[in-house]
XYZ file of C-alpha atoms in Angstrom:
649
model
C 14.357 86.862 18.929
C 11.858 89.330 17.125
C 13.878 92.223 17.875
C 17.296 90.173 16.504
C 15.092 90.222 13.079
C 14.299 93.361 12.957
C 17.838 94.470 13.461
C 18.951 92.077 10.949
C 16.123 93.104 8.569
C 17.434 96.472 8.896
C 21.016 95.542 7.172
C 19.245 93.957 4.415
C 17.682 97.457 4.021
C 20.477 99.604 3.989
C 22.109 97.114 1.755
C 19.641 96.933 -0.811
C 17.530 99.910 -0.793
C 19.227 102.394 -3.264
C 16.974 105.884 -1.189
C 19.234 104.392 1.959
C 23.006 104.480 0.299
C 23.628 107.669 1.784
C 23.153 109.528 4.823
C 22.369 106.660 7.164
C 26.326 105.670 7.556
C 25.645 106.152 11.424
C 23.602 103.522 11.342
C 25.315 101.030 8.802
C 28.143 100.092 6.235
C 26.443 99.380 3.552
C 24.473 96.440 5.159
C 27.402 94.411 5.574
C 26.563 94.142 9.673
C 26.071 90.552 11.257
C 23.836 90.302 13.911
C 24.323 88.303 16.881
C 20.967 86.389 19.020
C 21.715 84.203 21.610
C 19.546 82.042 23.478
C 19.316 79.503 25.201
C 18.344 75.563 24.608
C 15.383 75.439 26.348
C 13.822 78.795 25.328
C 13.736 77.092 21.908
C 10.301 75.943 22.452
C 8.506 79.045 22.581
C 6.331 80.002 19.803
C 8.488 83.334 19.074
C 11.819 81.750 18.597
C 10.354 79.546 15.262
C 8.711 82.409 14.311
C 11.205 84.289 13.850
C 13.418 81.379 12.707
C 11.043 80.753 9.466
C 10.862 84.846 9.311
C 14.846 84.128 8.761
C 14.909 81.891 6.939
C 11.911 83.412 4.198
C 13.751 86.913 4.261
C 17.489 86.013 4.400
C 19.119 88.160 6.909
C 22.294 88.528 8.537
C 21.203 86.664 11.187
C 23.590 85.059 13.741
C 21.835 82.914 16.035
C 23.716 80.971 18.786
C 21.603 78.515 20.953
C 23.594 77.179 23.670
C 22.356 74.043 24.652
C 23.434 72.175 28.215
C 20.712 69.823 28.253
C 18.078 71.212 31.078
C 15.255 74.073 30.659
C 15.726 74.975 34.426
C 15.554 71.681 35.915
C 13.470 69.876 33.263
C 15.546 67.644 31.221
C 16.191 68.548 26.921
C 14.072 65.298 26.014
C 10.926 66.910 27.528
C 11.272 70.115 25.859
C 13.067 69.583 22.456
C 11.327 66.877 19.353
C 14.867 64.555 18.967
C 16.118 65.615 21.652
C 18.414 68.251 19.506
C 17.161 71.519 18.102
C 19.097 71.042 15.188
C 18.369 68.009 14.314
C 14.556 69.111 14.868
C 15.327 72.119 11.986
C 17.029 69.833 9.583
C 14.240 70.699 7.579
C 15.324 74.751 7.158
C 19.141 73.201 6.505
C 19.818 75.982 3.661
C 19.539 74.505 0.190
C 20.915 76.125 -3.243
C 17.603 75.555 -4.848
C 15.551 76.186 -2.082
C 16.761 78.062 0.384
C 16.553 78.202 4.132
C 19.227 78.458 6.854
C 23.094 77.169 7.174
C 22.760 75.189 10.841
C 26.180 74.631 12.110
C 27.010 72.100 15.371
C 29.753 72.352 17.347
C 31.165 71.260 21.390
C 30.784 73.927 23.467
C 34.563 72.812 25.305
C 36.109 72.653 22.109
C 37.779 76.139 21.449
C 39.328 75.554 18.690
C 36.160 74.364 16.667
C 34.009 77.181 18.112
C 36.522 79.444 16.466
C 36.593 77.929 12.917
C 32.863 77.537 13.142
C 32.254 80.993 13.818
C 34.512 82.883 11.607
C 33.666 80.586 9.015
C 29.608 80.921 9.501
C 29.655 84.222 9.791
C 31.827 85.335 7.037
C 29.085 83.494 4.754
C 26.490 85.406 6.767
C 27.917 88.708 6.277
C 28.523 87.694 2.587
C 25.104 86.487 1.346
C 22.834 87.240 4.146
C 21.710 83.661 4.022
C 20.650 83.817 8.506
C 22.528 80.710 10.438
C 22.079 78.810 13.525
C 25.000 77.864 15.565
C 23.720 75.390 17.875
C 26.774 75.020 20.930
C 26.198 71.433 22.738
C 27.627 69.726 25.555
C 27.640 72.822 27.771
C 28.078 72.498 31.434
C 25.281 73.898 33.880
C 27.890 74.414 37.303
C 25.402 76.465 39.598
C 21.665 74.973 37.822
C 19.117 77.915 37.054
C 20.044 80.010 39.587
C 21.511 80.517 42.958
C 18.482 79.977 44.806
C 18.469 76.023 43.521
C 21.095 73.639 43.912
C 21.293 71.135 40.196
C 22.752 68.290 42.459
C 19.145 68.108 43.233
C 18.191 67.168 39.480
C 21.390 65.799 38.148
C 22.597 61.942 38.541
C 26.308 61.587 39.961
C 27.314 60.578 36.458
C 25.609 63.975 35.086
C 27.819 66.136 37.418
C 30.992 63.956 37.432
C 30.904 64.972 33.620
C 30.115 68.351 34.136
C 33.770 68.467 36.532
C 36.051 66.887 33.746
C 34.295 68.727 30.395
C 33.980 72.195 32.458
C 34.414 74.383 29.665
C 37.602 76.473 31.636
C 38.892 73.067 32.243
C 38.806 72.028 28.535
C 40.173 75.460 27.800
C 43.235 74.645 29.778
C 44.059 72.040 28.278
C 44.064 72.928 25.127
C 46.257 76.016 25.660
C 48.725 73.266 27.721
C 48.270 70.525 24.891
C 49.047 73.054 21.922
C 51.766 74.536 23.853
C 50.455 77.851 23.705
C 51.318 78.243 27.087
C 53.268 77.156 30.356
C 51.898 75.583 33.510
C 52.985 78.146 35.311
C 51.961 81.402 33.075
C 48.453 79.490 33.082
C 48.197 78.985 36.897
C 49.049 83.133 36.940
C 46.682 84.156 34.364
C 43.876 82.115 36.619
C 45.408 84.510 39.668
C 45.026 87.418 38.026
C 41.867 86.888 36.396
C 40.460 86.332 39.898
C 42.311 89.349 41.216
C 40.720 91.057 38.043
C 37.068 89.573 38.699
C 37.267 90.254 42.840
C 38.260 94.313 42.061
C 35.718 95.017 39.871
C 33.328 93.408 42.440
C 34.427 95.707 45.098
C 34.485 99.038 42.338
C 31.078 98.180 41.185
C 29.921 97.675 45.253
C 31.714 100.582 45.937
C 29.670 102.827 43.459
C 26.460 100.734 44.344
C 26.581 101.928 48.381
C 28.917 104.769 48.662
C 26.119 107.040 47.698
C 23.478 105.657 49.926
C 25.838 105.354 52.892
C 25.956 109.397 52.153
C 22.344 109.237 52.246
C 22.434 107.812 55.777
C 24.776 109.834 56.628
C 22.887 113.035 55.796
C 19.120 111.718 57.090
C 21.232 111.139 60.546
C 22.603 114.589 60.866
C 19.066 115.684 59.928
C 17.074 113.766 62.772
C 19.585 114.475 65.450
C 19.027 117.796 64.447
C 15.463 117.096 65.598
C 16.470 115.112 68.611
C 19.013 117.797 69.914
C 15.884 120.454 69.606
C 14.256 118.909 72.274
C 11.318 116.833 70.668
C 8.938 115.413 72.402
C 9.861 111.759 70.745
C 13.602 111.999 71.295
C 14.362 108.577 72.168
C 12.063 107.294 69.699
C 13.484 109.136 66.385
C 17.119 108.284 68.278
C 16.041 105.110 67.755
C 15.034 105.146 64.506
C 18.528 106.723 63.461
C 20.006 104.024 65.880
C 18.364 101.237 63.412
C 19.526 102.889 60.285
C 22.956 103.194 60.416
C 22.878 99.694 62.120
C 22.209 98.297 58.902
C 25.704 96.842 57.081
C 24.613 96.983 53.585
C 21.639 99.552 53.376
C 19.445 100.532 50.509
C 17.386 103.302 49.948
C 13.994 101.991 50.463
C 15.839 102.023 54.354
C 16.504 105.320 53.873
C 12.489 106.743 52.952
C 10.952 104.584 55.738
C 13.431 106.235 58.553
C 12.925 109.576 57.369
C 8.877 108.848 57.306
C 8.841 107.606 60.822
C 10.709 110.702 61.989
C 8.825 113.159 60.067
C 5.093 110.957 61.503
C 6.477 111.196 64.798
C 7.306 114.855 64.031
C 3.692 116.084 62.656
C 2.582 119.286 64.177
C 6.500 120.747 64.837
C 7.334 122.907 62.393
C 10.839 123.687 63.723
C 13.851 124.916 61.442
C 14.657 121.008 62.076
C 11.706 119.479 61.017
C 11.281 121.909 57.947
C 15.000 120.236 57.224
C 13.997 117.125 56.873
C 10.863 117.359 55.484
C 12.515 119.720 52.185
C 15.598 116.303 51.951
C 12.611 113.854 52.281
C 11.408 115.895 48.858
C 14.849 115.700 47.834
C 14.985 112.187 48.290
C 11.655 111.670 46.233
C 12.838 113.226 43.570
C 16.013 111.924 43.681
C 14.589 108.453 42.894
C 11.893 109.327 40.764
C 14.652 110.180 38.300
C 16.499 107.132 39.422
C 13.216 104.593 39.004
C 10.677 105.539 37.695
C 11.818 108.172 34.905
C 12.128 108.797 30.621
C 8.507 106.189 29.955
C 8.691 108.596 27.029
C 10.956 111.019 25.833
C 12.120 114.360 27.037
C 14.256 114.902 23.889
C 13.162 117.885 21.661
C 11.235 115.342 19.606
C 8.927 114.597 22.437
C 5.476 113.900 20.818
C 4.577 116.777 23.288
C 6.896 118.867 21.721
C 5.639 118.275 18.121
C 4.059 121.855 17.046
C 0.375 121.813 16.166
C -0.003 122.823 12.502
C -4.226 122.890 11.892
C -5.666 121.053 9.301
C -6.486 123.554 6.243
C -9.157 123.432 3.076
C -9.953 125.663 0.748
C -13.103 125.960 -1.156
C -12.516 123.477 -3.856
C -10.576 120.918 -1.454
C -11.903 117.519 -2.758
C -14.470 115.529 -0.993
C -12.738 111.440 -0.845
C -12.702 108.556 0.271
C -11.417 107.798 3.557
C -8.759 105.097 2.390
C -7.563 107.767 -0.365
C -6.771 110.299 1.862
C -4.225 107.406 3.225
C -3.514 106.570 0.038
C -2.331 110.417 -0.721
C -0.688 110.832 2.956
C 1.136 107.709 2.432
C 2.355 108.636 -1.374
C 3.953 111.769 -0.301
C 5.372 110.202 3.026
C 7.144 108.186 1.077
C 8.365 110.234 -2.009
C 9.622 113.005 1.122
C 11.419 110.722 3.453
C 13.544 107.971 2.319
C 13.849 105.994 6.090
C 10.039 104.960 5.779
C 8.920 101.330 4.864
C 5.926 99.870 5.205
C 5.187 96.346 5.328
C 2.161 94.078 6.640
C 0.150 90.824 5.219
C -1.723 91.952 2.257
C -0.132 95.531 2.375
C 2.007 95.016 -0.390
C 0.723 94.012 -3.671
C -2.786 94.735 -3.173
C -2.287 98.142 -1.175
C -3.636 96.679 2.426
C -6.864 95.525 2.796
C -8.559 98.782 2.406
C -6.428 100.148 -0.063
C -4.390 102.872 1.705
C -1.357 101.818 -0.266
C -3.201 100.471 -3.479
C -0.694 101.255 -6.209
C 2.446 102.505 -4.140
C 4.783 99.184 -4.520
C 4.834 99.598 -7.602
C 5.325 103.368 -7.455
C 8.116 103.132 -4.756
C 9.363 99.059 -5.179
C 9.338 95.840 -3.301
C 12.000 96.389 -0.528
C 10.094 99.480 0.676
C 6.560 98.577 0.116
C 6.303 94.712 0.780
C 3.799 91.461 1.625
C 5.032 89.561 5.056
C 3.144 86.341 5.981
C 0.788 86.076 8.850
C 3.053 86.275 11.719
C 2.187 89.612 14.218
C 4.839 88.818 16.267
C 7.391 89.381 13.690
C 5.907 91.908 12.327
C 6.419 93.707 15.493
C 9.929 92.516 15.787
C 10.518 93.787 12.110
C 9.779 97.101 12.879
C 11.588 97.144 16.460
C 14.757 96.324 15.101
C 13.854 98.590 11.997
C 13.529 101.257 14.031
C 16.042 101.306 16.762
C 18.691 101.613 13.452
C 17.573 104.470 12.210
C 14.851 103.606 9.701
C 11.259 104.726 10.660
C 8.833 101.669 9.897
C 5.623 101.223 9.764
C 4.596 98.283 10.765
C 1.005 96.540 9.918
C -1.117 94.454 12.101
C -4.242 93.845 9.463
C -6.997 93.789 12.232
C -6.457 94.757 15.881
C -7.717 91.369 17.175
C -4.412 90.227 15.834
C -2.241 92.727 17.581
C -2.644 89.806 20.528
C 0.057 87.735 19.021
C 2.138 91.030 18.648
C 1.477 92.602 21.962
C 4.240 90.843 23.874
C 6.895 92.460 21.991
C 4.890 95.727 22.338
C 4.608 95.581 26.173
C 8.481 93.602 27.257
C 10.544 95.565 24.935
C 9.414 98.728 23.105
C 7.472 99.686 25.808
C 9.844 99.439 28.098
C 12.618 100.569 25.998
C 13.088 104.225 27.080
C 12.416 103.259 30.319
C 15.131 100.528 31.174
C 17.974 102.903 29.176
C 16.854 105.874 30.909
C 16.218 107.382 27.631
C 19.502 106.235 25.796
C 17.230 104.098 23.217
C 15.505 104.907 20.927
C 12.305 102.974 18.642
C 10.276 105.183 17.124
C 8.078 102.500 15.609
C 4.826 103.249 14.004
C 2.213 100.066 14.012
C -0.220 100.981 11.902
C -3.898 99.065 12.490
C -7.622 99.092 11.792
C -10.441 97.868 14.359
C -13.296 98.546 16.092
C -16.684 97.953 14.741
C -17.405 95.861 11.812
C -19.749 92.459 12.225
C -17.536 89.148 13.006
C -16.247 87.879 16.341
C -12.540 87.857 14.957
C -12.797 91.602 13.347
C -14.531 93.754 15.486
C -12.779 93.480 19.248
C -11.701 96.389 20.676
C -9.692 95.617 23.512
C -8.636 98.941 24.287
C -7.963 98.188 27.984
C -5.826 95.376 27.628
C -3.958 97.255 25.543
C -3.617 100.715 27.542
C -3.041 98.944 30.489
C 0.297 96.616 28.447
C 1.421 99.413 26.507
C 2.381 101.991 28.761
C 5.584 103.703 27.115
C 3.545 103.981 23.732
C 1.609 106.524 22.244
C -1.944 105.015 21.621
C -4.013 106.970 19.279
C -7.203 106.281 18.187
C -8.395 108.094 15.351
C -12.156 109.394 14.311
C -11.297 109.314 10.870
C -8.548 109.320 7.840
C -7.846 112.481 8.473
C -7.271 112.589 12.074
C -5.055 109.264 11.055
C -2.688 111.219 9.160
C -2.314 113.966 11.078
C -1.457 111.688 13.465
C 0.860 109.859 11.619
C 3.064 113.272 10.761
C 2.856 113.978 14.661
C 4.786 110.408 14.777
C 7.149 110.780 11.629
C 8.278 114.201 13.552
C 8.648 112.487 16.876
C 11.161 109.802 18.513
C 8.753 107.826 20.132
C 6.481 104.903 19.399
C 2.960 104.543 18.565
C -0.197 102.766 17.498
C -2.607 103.692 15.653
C -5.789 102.426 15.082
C -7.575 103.341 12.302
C -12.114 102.988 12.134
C -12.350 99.725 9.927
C -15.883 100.997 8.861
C -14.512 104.207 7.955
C -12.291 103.797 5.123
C -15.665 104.574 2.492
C -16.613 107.567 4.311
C -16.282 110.741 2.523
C -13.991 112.963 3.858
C -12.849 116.486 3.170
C -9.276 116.376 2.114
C -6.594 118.910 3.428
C -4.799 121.322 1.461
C -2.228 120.573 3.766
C -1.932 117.033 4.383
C 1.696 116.504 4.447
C 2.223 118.962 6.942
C -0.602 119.461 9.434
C -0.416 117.542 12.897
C -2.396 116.223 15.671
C -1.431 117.338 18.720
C -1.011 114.033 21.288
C -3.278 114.415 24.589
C -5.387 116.794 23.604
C -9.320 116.220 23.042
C -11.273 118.034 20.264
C -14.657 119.308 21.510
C -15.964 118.354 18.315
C -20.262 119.247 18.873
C -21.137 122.161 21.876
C -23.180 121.776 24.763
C -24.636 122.221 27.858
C -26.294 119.808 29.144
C -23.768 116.706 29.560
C -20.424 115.421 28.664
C -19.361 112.840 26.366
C -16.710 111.627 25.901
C -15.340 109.052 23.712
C -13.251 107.939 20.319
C -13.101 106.407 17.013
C -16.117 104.583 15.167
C -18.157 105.146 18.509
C -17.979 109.015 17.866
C -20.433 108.453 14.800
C -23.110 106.241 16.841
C -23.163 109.066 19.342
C -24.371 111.617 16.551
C -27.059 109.443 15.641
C -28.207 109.161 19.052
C -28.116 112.813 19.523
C -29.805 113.848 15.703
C -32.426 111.081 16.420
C -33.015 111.351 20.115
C -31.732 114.114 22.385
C -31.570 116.604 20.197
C -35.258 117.119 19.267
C -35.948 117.130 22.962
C -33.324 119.984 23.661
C -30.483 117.900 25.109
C -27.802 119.878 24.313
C -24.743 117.432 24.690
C -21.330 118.391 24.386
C -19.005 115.588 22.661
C -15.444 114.929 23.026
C -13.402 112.565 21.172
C -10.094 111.933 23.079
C -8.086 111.307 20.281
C -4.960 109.748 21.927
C -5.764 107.064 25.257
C -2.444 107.529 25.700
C -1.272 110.344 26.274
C -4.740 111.568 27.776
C -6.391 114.782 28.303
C -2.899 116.640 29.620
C -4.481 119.656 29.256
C -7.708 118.903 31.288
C -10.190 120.046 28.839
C -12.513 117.272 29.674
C -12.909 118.623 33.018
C -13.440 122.222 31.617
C -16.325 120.730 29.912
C -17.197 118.551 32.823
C -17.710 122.191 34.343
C -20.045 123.612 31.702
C -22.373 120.767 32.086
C -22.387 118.797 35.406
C -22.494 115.199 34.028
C -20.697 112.869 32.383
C -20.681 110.122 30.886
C -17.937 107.758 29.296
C -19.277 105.540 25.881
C -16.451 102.679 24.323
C -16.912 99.545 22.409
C -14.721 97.466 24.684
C -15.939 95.223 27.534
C -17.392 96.606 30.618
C -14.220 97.939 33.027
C -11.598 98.783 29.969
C -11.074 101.703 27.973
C -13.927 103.240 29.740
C -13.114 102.777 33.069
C -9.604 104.116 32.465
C -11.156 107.450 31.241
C -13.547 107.264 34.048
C -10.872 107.284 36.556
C -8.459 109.740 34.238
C -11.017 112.435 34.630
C -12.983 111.467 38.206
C -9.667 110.956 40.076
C -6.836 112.250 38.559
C -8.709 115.483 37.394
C -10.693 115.736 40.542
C -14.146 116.044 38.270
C -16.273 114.116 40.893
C -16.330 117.721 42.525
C -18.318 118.873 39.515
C -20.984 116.517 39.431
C -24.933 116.885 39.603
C -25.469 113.286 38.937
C -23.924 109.923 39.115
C -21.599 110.057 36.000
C -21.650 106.757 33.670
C -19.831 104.440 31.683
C -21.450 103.195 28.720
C -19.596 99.786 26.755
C -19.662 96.593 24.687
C -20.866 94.095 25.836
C -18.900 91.274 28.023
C -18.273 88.850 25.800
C -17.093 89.479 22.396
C -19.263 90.825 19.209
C -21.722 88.343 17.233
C -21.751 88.340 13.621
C -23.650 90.035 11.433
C -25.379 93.492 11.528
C -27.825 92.641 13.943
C -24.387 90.760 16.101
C -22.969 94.589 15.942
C -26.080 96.582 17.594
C -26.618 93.969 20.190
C -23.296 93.879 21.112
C -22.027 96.992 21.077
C -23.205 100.625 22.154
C -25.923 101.713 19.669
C -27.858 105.006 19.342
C -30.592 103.642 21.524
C -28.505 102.694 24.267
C -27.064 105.804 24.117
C -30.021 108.130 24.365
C -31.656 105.959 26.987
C -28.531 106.498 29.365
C -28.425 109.969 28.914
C -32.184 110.489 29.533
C -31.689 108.613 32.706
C -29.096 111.138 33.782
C -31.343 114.344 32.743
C -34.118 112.728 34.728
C -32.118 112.017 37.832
């Protein structure tokens, strides 16, 4: 549903926006697309389907949505999940109105072909037209196998339910309508049935036939390669015939049967290293790759516009370069952005007319318009969805949750679809959508979570990057602009009235993604850490460790995801012998995926002295007020005490 917006959003763009009338005709005709949602009756009740309904509705969109309704959510009956039993008569409210607005709802019998037909070409002409969104809700549906095959429906339908089902069988309607209007004959009906099962049964066996052929040659090969082993003489002959014996026994084998045969061999093989066993053991690597690519490949790109593949350009100042505000060295970034490259829009609650909360865009709706620049209500979700849909068209949004507490409601989207995006098309989508957020410390229980490890752990497929400062932020941002890939980034809520030194190059320089910046030497101990935290650590080492000749070296991550490709935490982890981790989010997140990043993956356990730390927030989330800040999160006393500890130990 979110996405559907976005995509419709998108044609209102193209139609509308006069920097988008040329060169994006790959991606439109002038706006004039319709797009098509469908879903079903039942799913009508979650939370994200009226969202995005009133998100219709309040932006009209060419919005086609289709709700096919056959009276049961699974098993449960429509009177237990719908108010009125009818989703349309439930939105009668939204029924569009000249003066008002809102949505055209249309109702029509799912058996009656005829009235689908004038229905649709009639409701979505007007779509197409005025870009006024429409609901098309299709009743009286029949349900002929319930949810799935695993459940039979005779076991939640009455006899009257599924004698009903038999006579207004949509195929049976469909018959006789083509007999009744004489469209056809009995007879050329009864053969277009034949051949339509003919039809339906050969691409079956084609799409079978593609499916197995290739593993079958996988069987094949792994059996030639363990009788090679068996015909050498091994020790375990009979058993690894065995093994091969059980494979190709199998009638419809998959490759998961494939690995665990060659594994048993190759165990039962350990300590041969015959011109047999080397055979098998260079196809088992084969055969890892080979799926690898097949399962578990493209989480991000590999296109040329890899993030990775994004050249570092180095921030630059020269002796006059202004000292600013944080949020106007946004303010700047964001004013050439958009003067440069006509597929950017930005939109958010408050980031319209007032320039965002913190006044990165203070002044630039006015400078750029309404239909690039623009106020949404509060509704994360559909933000998201805005700038999926945005995105995967050719447009590069940039999409703005106001606080990152609030990316909660929008993190579904995040994780299900552009997450996984890449991944399910094997790289042949694309959504290279930016959400753009603040967090981190600040003093209120809904303004200051930082739940970095929730999100790592949902948003794997993204680029997470997690800025020290406004500059860092837009450097980040051109990294992004220059990529195909998503990201978030989270921008220090206290940090927008810091001064900051701005670039003479700010339009052009870049971050590069998954690399840490040693950003203060030492010798003594790691640390390692991001954003607003970075700033508490310097006051705990000018106040504390410093004056006793703890010489700490820090390192702000920059991006949790990607991390540290280069390893230069553990080349640091070298230097000094200890370590230790410091985040604002609860005990066991953000720093416990570092922890293991570095420890395990890394292999820096092998360079310890001491035990190496974690330092976080609190477990519960932060109380208000200043005093609600130091208490529960790291501060610069809690910092210099832990690091003591590990120079004493």
């Amino acid at each position: 549903m979110v996405r559907a917006l976005g995509l419709a959003y998108a044609s209102k763009a193209f139609r509308n926006i006069p920097e988008l009338q040329t060169g994006f005709e790959k991606f439109s005709n002038h706006g004039d697309e319709v797009i098509f949602c469908t879903i079903g009756d039942a799913s009508t009740s979650e939370g994200l389907f009226w969202e995005s309904i009133n998100a219709a509705g309040v932006l009209q969109v060419p919005l086609a949505i289709f709700i096919w309704d056959d009276g049961y959510g699974i098993s449960v009956p429509r009177k237990y999940q719908t108010t009125k039993n009818s989703i349309s008569e439930a939105l009668a409210g939204m029924q569009w109105d000249e003066r008002k607005g809102g949505i055209n709802i249309y109702t029509v019998k799912g058996w009656d072909y005829a009235g689908l037909v004038k229905t649709f070409q009639e409701g979505v002409a007007r779509i197409r037209e005025t870009h006024v969104p429409a609901i098309f809700h299709v009743q009286e549906l029949t349900q002929p196998q319930g949810h799935s095959t695993s459940g039979s429906h005779e076991r939640y339908k009455s006899k009257e339910r599924l004698e009903w089902e038999k006579e207004w069988d949509c195929i049976a309607k469909m018959r006789e309508f083509i007999l009744s209007n004489n469209i056809a004959e009995e007879a050329d009906v009864t053969a277009i049935e034949e051949e339509a099962k003919i039809t339906a049964r050969d691409a079956r066996t084609r799409a079978w036939d593609n499916f197995i052929t290739p593993i079958r040659q996988q069987v094949q090969q792994t059996t030639t390669f363990c009788n090679q082993i068996v015909y050498e003489g091994s020790n375990n002959a009979p058993k690894i015939a065995a093994i091969v014996q059980e494979l190709n026994n199998i009638k419809e084998p998959i490759r998961k049967d494939i690995m665990q045969a060659v594994g048993k061999v190759l165990n039962l093989s350990k300590g041969v290293n015959s011109d047999a066993v080397r055979s098998l053991r260079n196809y088992q690597e084969y055969l890892r790759a080979d799926n690898r690519d097949k399962f578990s490949s493209h989480l991000h790109s590999i296109s040329r516009h890899s993030v990775l593949k994004v050249a570092e350009v180095p921030a630059t100042y020269t002796s006059d370069s202004p000292i600013i505000n944080g949020y106007e060295v946004l303010n700047k970034f964001f004013d050439h952005t958009f003067s440069t490259n006509p597929a950017v829009v930005a939109f958010g609650e408050d980031l319209g007319k007032i320039g965002d909360v913190n006044q990165g865009f203070a002044g630039l709706q006015d400078k750029f318009g309404e239909q690039r620049i623009f106020d949404v209500g509060i509704r994360e979700a559909t933000i998201v969805g805005q700038g999926i849909g945005m995105a995967m068209r050719g447009l590069r949004p940039i999409a703005e949750i106001q606080y990152l507490d609030y990316l909660l409601y929008g993190l579904q989207p995040l994780s299900d679809d552009v997450a996984t995006l890449q991944y399910r098309t094997k790289g042949g989508q694309k959504c290279p959508v930016i959400i753009r957020t603040r967090g981190h410390r600040l003093e209120g229980i809904w303004h200051s979570g930082s739940p970095m490890g929730m999100i790592i752990h949902s948003i794997r497929g993204i680029n997470l990057c997690v800025p020290r400062n406004m500059v860092q932020a837009a450097g980040m941002y051109n990294t992004l602009l220059q990529s195909d890939e998503p990201g978030l980034v989270v921008e220090c809520l206290n940090g927008y009235r810091l001064k900051e030194k701005l670039p003479s190059n700010l339009d052009k320089f870049t971050v590069p993604f998954g690399v840490p910046e040693i950003i203060r030497e030492g010798s003594d101990v790691t640390i390692v850490s991001y954003g607003s935290t970075l700033r508490v650590i310097e006051d705990a080492i000018e106040n504390y460790l410093e004056p006793q000749g703890i010489l700490c070296e820090v390192v702000d991550v920059r991006t949790l995801l990607p991390f540290d490709i280069n390893r230069i935490i553990l080349e640091s982890l070298k230097k000094t012998n200890r370590i230790i981790f410091i985040d604002e989010d609860v005990p066991g997140g953000a720093s416990a995926y570092m922890f293991q990043q570095v420890m395990e993956i890394q292999g820096g356990f092998r360079w310890l002295d001491v035990a190496p730390r974690t330092l976080s927030a609190q477990a519960h989330r932060s109380a208000y007020a200043t005093d609600g800040d130091y208490f529960s999160k790291p501060n610069s006393e809690d910092i210099a005490a832990a690091i003591e500890a590990m120079m004493a130990e």
